[in-house]
PDB file of C-alpha atoms in Angstrom:
ATOM      1  CA  UNK O 186     -41.085 -17.386   5.474  1.00 45.00           C
ATOM      2  CA  UNK O 187     -42.819 -14.214   4.231  1.00 45.00           C
ATOM      3  CA  UNK O 188     -42.562 -11.272   6.485  1.00 46.00           C
ATOM      4  CA  UNK O 189     -44.968  -8.401   6.874  1.00 46.00           C
ATOM      5  CA  UNK O 190     -44.364  -4.758   7.507  1.00 47.00           C
ATOM      6  CA  UNK O 191     -46.656  -1.910   8.469  1.00 46.00           C
ATOM      7  CA  UNK O 192     -46.611   1.150   6.231  1.00 46.00           C
ATOM      8  CA  UNK O 193     -48.573   4.275   6.970  1.00 47.00           C
ATOM      9  CA  UNK O 194     -49.712   6.785   4.365  1.00 43.00           C
ATOM     10  CA  UNK O 195     -50.776  10.258   5.493  1.00 48.00           C
ATOM     11  CA  UNK O 196     -53.775  11.882   3.872  1.00 45.00           C
ATOM     12  CA  UNK O 197     -52.660  15.460   3.230  1.00 46.00           C
ATOM     13  CA  UNK O 198     -55.973  16.762   1.949  1.00 46.00           C
ATOM     14  CA  UNK O 199     -56.519  18.715   5.141  1.00 46.00           C
ATOM     15  CA  UNK O 200     -59.356  16.429   6.273  1.00 45.00           C
ATOM     16  CA  UNK O 201     -59.854  16.515  10.032  1.00 46.00           C
ATOM     17  CA  UNK O 202     -62.135  14.117  11.902  1.00 49.00           C
ATOM     18  CA  UNK O 203     -64.939  16.023  13.637  1.00 50.00           C
ATOM     19  CA  UNK O 204     -65.224  13.282  16.251  1.00 48.00           C
ATOM     20  CA  UNK O 205     -61.681  13.843  17.562  1.00 48.00           C
ATOM     21  CA  UNK O 206     -60.077  16.740  19.327  1.00 49.00           C
ATOM     22  CA  UNK O 207     -59.873  19.962  17.427  1.00 54.00           C
ATOM     23  CA  UNK O 208     -56.193  19.584  16.726  1.00 53.00           C
ATOM     24  CA  UNK O 209     -55.053  21.302  13.518  1.00 57.00           C
ATOM     25  CA  UNK O 210     -52.035  18.989  13.265  1.00 57.00           C
ATOM     26  CA  UNK O 211     -54.048  15.787  13.390  1.00 52.00           C
ATOM     27  CA  UNK O 212     -54.546  13.935  10.089  1.00 51.00           C
ATOM     28  CA  UNK O 213     -56.122  10.618   9.288  1.00 53.00           C
ATOM     29  CA  UNK O 214     -53.800   7.717   8.393  1.00 54.00           C
ATOM     30  CA  UNK O 215     -54.316   4.534   6.423  1.00 52.00           C
ATOM     31  CA  UNK O 216     -52.452   1.340   7.357  1.00 54.00           C
ATOM     32  CA  UNK O 217     -51.485  -1.123   4.630  1.00 54.00           C
ATOM     33  CA  UNK O 218     -49.700  -4.433   5.212  1.00 56.00           C
ATOM     34  CA  UNK O 219     -46.988  -5.446   2.752  1.00 60.00           C
ATOM     35  CA  UNK O 220     -45.756  -9.035   2.369  1.00 60.00           C
ATOM     36  CA  UNK O 221     -42.557 -10.349   0.796  1.00 58.00           C
ATOM     37  CA  UNK O 222     -39.181 -11.951   1.364  1.00 64.00           C
ATOM     38  CA  UNK O 223     -35.812 -10.249   1.852  1.00 60.00           C
ATOM     39  CA  UNK O 224     -33.506 -10.416  -1.161  1.00 61.00           C
ATOM     40  CA  UNK O 225     -30.027 -11.871  -0.989  1.00 63.00           C
ATOM     41  CA  UNK O 226     -27.355  -9.184  -0.531  1.00 61.00           C
ATOM     42  CA  UNK O 227     -25.085  -8.558  -3.498  1.00 62.00           C
ATOM     43  CA  UNK O 228     -21.694 -10.187  -2.766  1.00 63.00           C
ATOM     44  CA  UNK O 229     -18.646  -7.934  -2.598  1.00 64.00           C
ATOM     45  CA  UNK O 230     -16.501  -7.896  -5.740  1.00 70.00           C
ATOM     46  CA  UNK O 231     -13.017  -6.409  -5.793  1.00 75.00           C
ATOM     47  CA  UNK O 232     -13.222  -5.539  -9.453  1.00 72.00           C
ATOM     48  CA  UNK O 233     -16.483  -3.628  -8.930  1.00 77.00           C
ATOM     49  CA  UNK O 234     -15.218  -1.598  -6.003  1.00 77.00           C
ATOM     50  CA  UNK O 235     -15.137   1.973  -7.317  1.00 81.00           C
ATOM     51  CA  UNK O 236     -12.620   3.172  -4.738  1.00 81.00           C
ATOM     52  CA  UNK O 237     -10.134   0.368  -5.437  1.00 86.00           C
ATOM     53  CA  UNK O 238     -10.592   0.729  -9.193  1.00 87.00           C
ATOM     54  CA  UNK O 239     -10.051   4.491  -9.057  1.00 88.00           C
ATOM     55  CA  UNK O 240      -6.943   4.079  -6.927  1.00 88.00           C
ATOM     56  CA  UNK O 241      -5.479   1.474  -9.282  1.00 90.00           C
ATOM     57  CA  UNK O 242      -6.193   3.610 -12.345  1.00 91.00           C
ATOM     58  CA  UNK O 243      -4.441   6.567 -10.725  1.00 91.00           C
ATOM     59  CA  UNK O 244      -1.470   4.376  -9.751  1.00 89.00           C
ATOM     60  CA  UNK O 245      -1.272   2.886 -13.250  1.00 90.00           C
ATOM     61  CA  UNK O 246      -1.357   6.264 -14.995  1.00 91.00           C
ATOM     62  CA  UNK O 247       1.184   7.858 -12.643  1.00 89.00           C
ATOM     63  CA  UNK O 248       3.476   4.829 -12.813  1.00 87.00           C
ATOM     64  CA  UNK O 249       3.327   4.809 -16.631  1.00 87.00           C
ATOM     65  CA  UNK O 250       4.177   8.508 -16.779  1.00 87.00           C
ATOM     66  CA  UNK O 251       6.976   8.155 -14.218  1.00 83.00           C
ATOM     67  CA  UNK O 252       8.551   5.166 -15.948  1.00 81.00           C
ATOM     68  CA  UNK O 253       8.215   6.857 -19.329  1.00 81.00           C
ATOM     69  CA  UNK O 254       9.892  10.056 -18.134  1.00 78.00           C
ATOM     70  CA  UNK O 255      12.747   8.307 -16.342  1.00 75.00           C
ATOM     71  CA  UNK O 256      13.108   5.071 -18.303  1.00 75.00           C
ATOM     72  CA  UNK O 257      16.537   5.998 -19.693  1.00 76.00           C
ATOM     73  CA  UNK O 258      17.820   6.750 -16.211  1.00 76.00           C
ATOM     74  CA  UNK O 259      16.353   3.501 -14.826  1.00 75.00           C
ATOM     75  CA  UNK O 260      17.828   1.397 -17.623  1.00 77.00           C
ATOM     76  CA  UNK O 261      21.198   3.108 -17.347  1.00 76.00           C
ATOM     77  CA  UNK O 262      21.404   2.673 -13.590  1.00 75.00           C
ATOM     78  CA  UNK O 263      20.065  -0.881 -13.667  1.00 74.00           C
ATOM     79  CA  UNK O 264      22.812  -1.926 -16.062  1.00 72.00           C
ATOM     80  CA  UNK O 265      25.490  -0.432 -13.803  1.00 71.00           C
ATOM     81  CA  UNK O 266      23.725  -1.294 -10.548  1.00 73.00           C
ATOM     82  CA  UNK O 267      26.074  -4.090  -9.496  1.00 69.00           C
ATOM     83  CA  UNK O 268      29.190  -2.378 -10.759  1.00 67.00           C
ATOM     84  CA  UNK O 269      31.966  -2.052  -8.169  1.00 58.00           C
ATOM     85  CA  UNK O 270      33.394   1.008  -9.929  1.00 54.00           C
ATOM     86  CA  UNK O 271      32.691   3.843  -7.469  1.00 55.00           C
ATOM     87  CA  UNK O 272      33.773   6.524  -9.929  1.00 54.00           C
ATOM     88  CA  UNK O 273      31.314   5.328 -12.541  1.00 57.00           C
ATOM     89  CA  UNK O 274      28.527   5.210  -9.961  1.00 55.00           C
ATOM     90  CA  UNK O 275      29.236   8.769  -8.836  1.00 56.00           C
ATOM     91  CA  UNK O 276      29.184   9.925 -12.463  1.00 56.00           C
ATOM     92  CA  UNK O 277      25.776   8.343 -12.960  1.00 55.00           C
ATOM     93  CA  UNK O 278      24.488  10.046  -9.820  1.00 58.00           C
ATOM     94  CA  UNK O 279      25.813  13.385 -11.002  1.00 52.00           C
ATOM     95  CA  UNK O 280      23.795  13.017 -14.213  1.00 58.00           C
ATOM     96  CA  UNK O 281      20.595  12.388 -12.283  1.00 64.00           C
ATOM     97  CA  UNK O 282      18.163  15.275 -12.662  1.00 69.00           C
ATOM     98  CA  UNK O 283      15.678  16.581 -10.120  1.00 75.00           C
ATOM     99  CA  UNK O 284      12.747  15.381 -12.225  1.00 76.00           C
ATOM    100  CA  UNK O 285      14.129  11.831 -12.284  1.00 76.00           C
ATOM    101  CA  UNK O 286      14.445  11.880  -8.495  1.00 82.00           C
ATOM    102  CA  UNK O 287      10.884  13.176  -8.189  1.00 85.00           C
ATOM    103  CA  UNK O 288       9.524  10.427 -10.425  1.00 86.00           C
ATOM    104  CA  UNK O 289      11.327   7.829  -8.328  1.00 87.00           C
ATOM    105  CA  UNK O 290       9.786   9.323  -5.194  1.00 90.00           C
ATOM    106  CA  UNK O 291       6.369   9.061  -6.836  1.00 91.00           C
ATOM    107  CA  UNK O 292       6.997   5.393  -7.670  1.00 91.00           C
ATOM    108  CA  UNK O 293       8.116   4.779  -4.082  1.00 93.00           C
ATOM    109  CA  UNK O 294       4.812   6.272  -2.879  1.00 93.00           C
ATOM    110  CA  UNK O 295       2.924   4.020  -5.302  1.00 94.00           C
ATOM    111  CA  UNK O 296       4.808   1.076  -3.790  1.00 94.00           C
ATOM    112  CA  UNK O 297       3.295   1.977  -0.398  1.00 94.00           C
ATOM    113  CA  UNK O 298      -0.189   2.220  -1.915  1.00 93.00           C
ATOM    114  CA  UNK O 299       0.096  -1.174  -3.650  1.00 94.00           C
ATOM    115  CA  UNK O 300       1.387  -2.854  -0.489  1.00 94.00           C
ATOM    116  CA  UNK O 301      -1.549  -1.331   1.409  1.00 93.00           C
ATOM    117  CA  UNK O 302      -4.011  -2.775  -1.131  1.00 92.00           C
ATOM    118  CA  UNK O 303      -2.440  -6.242  -0.918  1.00 92.00           C
ATOM    119  CA  UNK O 304      -2.543  -6.213   2.876  1.00 91.00           C
ATOM    120  CA  UNK O 305      -6.135  -4.952   2.837  1.00 89.00           C
ATOM    121  CA  UNK O 306      -7.211  -7.850   0.591  1.00 87.00           C
ATOM    122  CA  UNK O 307      -5.321 -10.271   2.826  1.00 87.00           C
ATOM    123  CA  UNK O 308      -6.835  -8.915   6.046  1.00 83.00           C
ATOM    124  CA  UNK O 309     -10.383  -8.793   4.650  1.00 77.00           C
ATOM    125  CA  UNK O 310     -10.372 -12.443   3.568  1.00 70.00           C
ATOM    126  CA  UNK O 311     -11.443 -13.681   6.998  1.00 56.00           C
ATOM    127  CA  UNK O 312     -13.331 -10.550   8.039  1.00 53.00           C
ATOM    128  CA  UNK O 313     -16.515 -10.794   6.027  1.00 47.00           C
ATOM    129  CA  UNK O 314     -18.288  -8.371   8.316  1.00 45.00           C
ATOM    130  CA  UNK O 315     -16.286  -5.348   7.252  1.00 44.00           C
ATOM    131  CA  UNK O 316     -16.235  -6.089   3.529  1.00 43.00           C
ATOM    132  CA  UNK O 317     -18.436  -3.721   1.602  1.00 45.00           C
ATOM    133  CA  UNK O 318     -18.791  -1.244   4.461  1.00 49.00           C
ATOM    134  CA  UNK O 319     -17.261   2.267   4.529  1.00 43.00           C
ATOM    135  CA  UNK O 320     -14.799   1.165   7.199  1.00 46.00           C
ATOM    136  CA  UNK O 321     -12.778  -0.607   4.521  1.00 68.00           C
ATOM    137  CA  UNK O 322     -11.656   2.725   3.088  1.00 77.00           C
ATOM    138  CA  UNK O 323     -10.526   3.922   6.504  1.00 82.00           C
ATOM    139  CA  UNK O 324      -8.560   0.723   7.007  1.00 85.00           C
ATOM    140  CA  UNK O 325      -7.008   1.019   3.547  1.00 87.00           C
ATOM    141  CA  UNK O 326      -5.977   4.599   4.326  1.00 90.00           C
ATOM    142  CA  UNK O 327      -4.437   3.527   7.632  1.00 91.00           C
ATOM    143  CA  UNK O 328      -2.501   0.703   5.947  1.00 92.00           C
ATOM    144  CA  UNK O 329      -1.141   3.142   3.375  1.00 94.00           C
ATOM    145  CA  UNK O 330      -0.107   5.564   6.126  1.00 94.00           C
ATOM    146  CA  UNK O 331       1.650   2.729   7.976  1.00 94.00           C
ATOM    147  CA  UNK O 332       3.690   1.713   4.915  1.00 95.00           C
ATOM    148  CA  UNK O 333       4.517   5.336   4.112  1.00 95.00           C
ATOM    149  CA  UNK O 334       5.715   5.994   7.666  1.00 95.00           C
ATOM    150  CA  UNK O 335       7.784   2.803   7.480  1.00 95.00           C
ATOM    151  CA  UNK O 336       9.472   3.988   4.294  1.00 94.00           C
ATOM    152  CA  UNK O 337      10.268   7.384   5.807  1.00 94.00           C
ATOM    153  CA  UNK O 338      11.684   5.833   8.981  1.00 93.00           C
ATOM    154  CA  UNK O 339      13.666   3.349   6.913  1.00 92.00           C
ATOM    155  CA  UNK O 340      15.362   6.059   4.885  1.00 93.00           C
ATOM    156  CA  UNK O 341      15.867   8.116   8.037  1.00 92.00           C
ATOM    157  CA  UNK O 342      17.620   5.284   9.868  1.00 91.00           C
ATOM    158  CA  UNK O 343      19.917   4.603   6.920  1.00 92.00           C
ATOM    159  CA  UNK O 344      20.825   8.293   6.739  1.00 90.00           C
ATOM    160  CA  UNK O 345      21.470   8.606  10.474  1.00 91.00           C
ATOM    161  CA  UNK O 346      23.768   5.573  10.575  1.00 89.00           C
ATOM    162  CA  UNK O 347      25.441   6.563   7.309  1.00 87.00           C
ATOM    163  CA  UNK O 348      26.091  10.100   8.540  1.00 88.00           C
ATOM    164  CA  UNK O 349      27.930   8.673  11.577  1.00 85.00           C
ATOM    165  CA  UNK O 350      29.966   5.857  10.016  1.00 85.00           C
ATOM    166  CA  UNK O 351      30.336   6.525   6.283  1.00 85.00           C
ATOM    167  CA  UNK O 352      31.380   9.288   3.905  1.00 85.00           C
ATOM    168  CA  UNK O 353      28.912  11.741   2.293  1.00 86.00           C
ATOM    169  CA  UNK O 354      29.602  10.339  -1.178  1.00 84.00           C
ATOM    170  CA  UNK O 355      28.805   6.809   0.016  1.00 86.00           C
ATOM    171  CA  UNK O 356      25.614   8.012   1.661  1.00 88.00           C
ATOM    172  CA  UNK O 357      24.507   9.804  -1.486  1.00 86.00           C
ATOM    173  CA  UNK O 358      25.227   6.756  -3.607  1.00 86.00           C
ATOM    174  CA  UNK O 359      23.304   4.558  -1.178  1.00 89.00           C
ATOM    175  CA  UNK O 360      20.282   6.875  -1.026  1.00 89.00           C
ATOM    176  CA  UNK O 361      19.991   6.912  -4.801  1.00 87.00           C
ATOM    177  CA  UNK O 362      20.356   3.134  -4.981  1.00 88.00           C
ATOM    178  CA  UNK O 363      17.788   2.515  -2.251  1.00 91.00           C
ATOM    179  CA  UNK O 364      15.340   4.920  -3.905  1.00 90.00           C
ATOM    180  CA  UNK O 365      15.769   3.117  -7.233  1.00 88.00           C
ATOM    181  CA  UNK O 366      15.112  -0.270  -5.589  1.00 91.00           C
ATOM    182  CA  UNK O 367      11.986   1.030  -3.869  1.00 92.00           C
ATOM    183  CA  UNK O 368      10.728   2.557  -7.127  1.00 90.00           C
ATOM    184  CA  UNK O 369      11.216  -0.719  -9.001  1.00 90.00           C
ATOM    185  CA  UNK O 370       9.146  -2.515  -6.362  1.00 92.00           C
ATOM    186  CA  UNK O 371       6.109  -0.612  -7.633  1.00 92.00           C
ATOM    187  CA  UNK O 372       6.697  -1.992 -11.136  1.00 89.00           C
ATOM    188  CA  UNK O 373       6.873  -5.528  -9.704  1.00 92.00           C
ATOM    189  CA  UNK O 374       3.786  -5.162  -7.485  1.00 93.00           C
ATOM    190  CA  UNK O 375       1.397  -3.523  -9.951  1.00 91.00           C
ATOM    191  CA  UNK O 376       0.718  -6.669 -12.077  1.00 91.00           C
ATOM    192  CA  UNK O 377      -0.025  -8.854  -9.044  1.00 92.00           C
ATOM    193  CA  UNK O 378      -2.441  -6.270  -7.606  1.00 92.00           C
ATOM    194  CA  UNK O 379      -4.252  -6.166 -10.963  1.00 91.00           C
ATOM    195  CA  UNK O 380      -4.519  -9.970 -10.973  1.00 92.00           C
ATOM    196  CA  UNK O 381      -5.941  -9.998  -7.437  1.00 90.00           C
ATOM    197  CA  UNK O 382      -8.481  -7.300  -8.211  1.00 88.00           C
ATOM    198  CA  UNK O 383      -9.794  -8.228 -11.648  1.00 89.00           C
ATOM    199  CA  UNK O 384      -8.934 -11.929 -12.118  1.00 88.00           C
ATOM    200  CA  UNK O 385      -9.726 -13.186  -8.598  1.00 84.00           C
ATOM    201  CA  UNK O 386      -6.270 -14.585  -7.995  1.00 88.00           C
ATOM    202  CA  UNK O 387      -6.051 -16.563  -4.773  1.00 88.00           C
ATOM    203  CA  UNK O 388      -4.843 -14.223  -2.055  1.00 87.00           C
ATOM    204  CA  UNK O 389      -2.447 -16.824  -0.640  1.00 88.00           C
ATOM    205  CA  UNK O 390      -0.780 -17.171  -4.058  1.00 91.00           C
ATOM    206  CA  UNK O 391      -0.466 -13.389  -4.221  1.00 91.00           C
ATOM    207  CA  UNK O 392       1.065 -13.255  -0.726  1.00 91.00           C
ATOM    208  CA  UNK O 393       3.610 -15.889  -1.751  1.00 93.00           C
ATOM    209  CA  UNK O 394       4.497 -13.745  -4.774  1.00 93.00           C
ATOM    210  CA  UNK O 395       4.931 -10.677  -2.558  1.00 93.00           C
ATOM    211  CA  UNK O 396       7.147 -12.646  -0.147  1.00 93.00           C
ATOM    212  CA  UNK O 397       9.326 -13.891  -3.006  1.00 94.00           C
ATOM    213  CA  UNK O 398       9.562 -10.342  -4.404  1.00 93.00           C
ATOM    214  CA  UNK O 399      10.528  -9.039  -0.960  1.00 93.00           C
ATOM    215  CA  UNK O 400      13.279 -11.669  -0.632  1.00 93.00           C
ATOM    216  CA  UNK O 401      14.643 -10.818  -4.086  1.00 93.00           C
ATOM    217  CA  UNK O 402      14.661  -7.061  -3.488  1.00 93.00           C
ATOM    218  CA  UNK O 403      16.126  -7.535   0.004  1.00 92.00           C
ATOM    219  CA  UNK O 404      18.920  -9.637  -1.457  1.00 91.00           C
ATOM    220  CA  UNK O 405      19.621  -6.923  -4.037  1.00 91.00           C
ATOM    221  CA  UNK O 406      19.603  -4.294  -1.276  1.00 91.00           C
ATOM    222  CA  UNK O 407      21.980  -6.386   0.842  1.00 90.00           C
ATOM    223  CA  UNK O 408      24.433  -6.876  -2.024  1.00 88.00           C
ATOM    224  CA  UNK O 409      24.335  -3.191  -3.010  1.00 88.00           C
ATOM    225  CA  UNK O 410      24.957  -2.073   0.580  1.00 88.00           C
ATOM    226  CA  UNK O 411      27.902  -4.458   0.756  1.00 86.00           C
ATOM    227  CA  UNK O 412      29.410  -3.025  -2.444  1.00 85.00           C
ATOM    228  CA  UNK O 413      29.049   0.562  -1.244  1.00 85.00           C
ATOM    229  CA  UNK O 414      29.948   0.320   2.437  1.00 84.00           C
ATOM    230  CA  UNK O 415      31.832  -2.881   3.263  1.00 81.00           C
ATOM    231  CA  UNK O 416      33.516  -4.161   0.104  1.00 76.00           C
ATOM    232  CA  UNK O 417      36.886  -2.544   0.872  1.00 70.00           C
ATOM    233  CA  UNK O 418      36.677  -3.148   4.601  1.00 64.00           C
ATOM    234  CA  UNK O 419      35.950  -6.848   4.303  1.00 63.00           C
ATOM    235  CA  UNK O 420      33.321  -6.642   7.050  1.00 70.00           C
ATOM    236  CA  UNK O 421      30.863  -9.242   5.837  1.00 75.00           C
ATOM    237  CA  UNK O 422      29.602 -10.054   9.334  1.00 80.00           C
ATOM    238  CA  UNK O 423      29.360  -6.353  10.108  1.00 81.00           C
ATOM    239  CA  UNK O 424      27.251  -6.055   6.986  1.00 83.00           C
ATOM    240  CA  UNK O 425      24.898  -8.758   8.273  1.00 86.00           C
ATOM    241  CA  UNK O 426      24.417  -6.902  11.568  1.00 85.00           C
ATOM    242  CA  UNK O 427      23.957  -3.615   9.714  1.00 86.00           C
ATOM    243  CA  UNK O 428      21.361  -5.100   7.393  1.00 87.00           C
ATOM    244  CA  UNK O 429      19.413  -6.906  10.119  1.00 88.00           C
ATOM    245  CA  UNK O 430      19.289  -3.809  12.330  1.00 87.00           C
ATOM    246  CA  UNK O 431      18.161  -1.407   9.593  1.00 88.00           C
ATOM    247  CA  UNK O 432      16.174  -3.639   7.236  1.00 89.00           C
ATOM    248  CA  UNK O 433      14.870  -6.815   8.863  1.00 90.00           C
ATOM    249  CA  UNK O 434      13.974  -5.514  12.338  1.00 90.00           C
ATOM    250  CA  UNK O 435      11.950  -2.486  11.091  1.00 90.00           C
ATOM    251  CA  UNK O 436      10.122  -4.708   8.596  1.00 92.00           C
ATOM    252  CA  UNK O 437       9.186  -7.234  11.305  1.00 92.00           C
ATOM    253  CA  UNK O 438       7.968  -4.370  13.492  1.00 92.00           C
ATOM    254  CA  UNK O 439       5.907  -3.058  10.555  1.00 93.00           C
ATOM    255  CA  UNK O 440       4.188  -6.419  10.025  1.00 91.00           C
ATOM    256  CA  UNK O 441       3.478  -6.762  13.745  1.00 92.00           C
ATOM    257  CA  UNK O 442       2.053  -3.238  13.842  1.00 92.00           C
ATOM    258  CA  UNK O 443      -0.173  -3.918  10.823  1.00 91.00           C
ATOM    259  CA  UNK O 444      -1.657  -7.050  12.389  1.00 89.00           C
ATOM    260  CA  UNK O 445      -2.234  -5.185  15.648  1.00 89.00           C
ATOM    261  CA  UNK O 446      -3.911  -2.350  13.730  1.00 86.00           C
ATOM    262  CA  UNK O 447      -6.057  -4.888  11.896  1.00 83.00           C
ATOM    263  CA  UNK O 448      -7.198  -6.396  15.212  1.00 83.00           C
ATOM    264  CA  UNK O 449      -8.132  -2.945  16.496  1.00 84.00           C
ATOM    265  CA  UNK O 450     -10.199  -2.295  13.362  1.00 77.00           C
ATOM    266  CA  UNK O 451     -12.018  -5.603  13.808  1.00 74.00           C
ATOM    267  CA  UNK O 452     -12.878  -4.790  17.431  1.00 74.00           C
ATOM    268  CA  UNK O 453     -13.967  -1.226  16.671  1.00 69.00           C
ATOM    269  CA  UNK O 454     -16.158  -2.458  13.867  1.00 60.00           C
TER     270      UNK O 454
END
């Protein structure tokens, strides 16, 4: 049904009605009615979101530079990743330069950003009210901060436990291995985020991919921790407790915290 609105235009010629009060601020107005129908709002498109596109371009460029600068180190360490030769592993760590460590840290940060984007797309699927509003960028920032804090706490817990129970050389070897695994997660996540954003991949399919990737990388992490810490001690069940306490429990707490944060954002919106 057509709707009408009342628009007023002010005559600024300085004309003042002589029949009204002698008010120098009083001007005549003309009222005009306008008729029409409201247009349909433009639907939100992930691929046309400037903020998401800019963030992905930055991540892609930085990831390409980081992989290019440290590709020889990544290939070399990946080939020897499951080697049980401790001496060879220590030699590889000794050859690791500061720039290679920095590039791995950058890739680990990109991993947090990509996980934040995936969770944002997942959480906004059933929250149509917040899509397209500025609050989405605040929520995306909060998700990124949550994943980054999780990564820092994760490395901190591993270092605290390792400092108490294991040797410095084992801790160093483990830190480098865990950093490499986290950096490689960015390489695995970047294609799926691109597919979600620009090819409208079903979000549930993408979540299944992320879950499978998490299981694979967790299995690799479990096996590497066993080779470094428990292979000679034969403590397989101790390894299970160690892994659950430092890997599974913090991750479950992270997911619970993200859903709680998402509920708070819905209410505040």
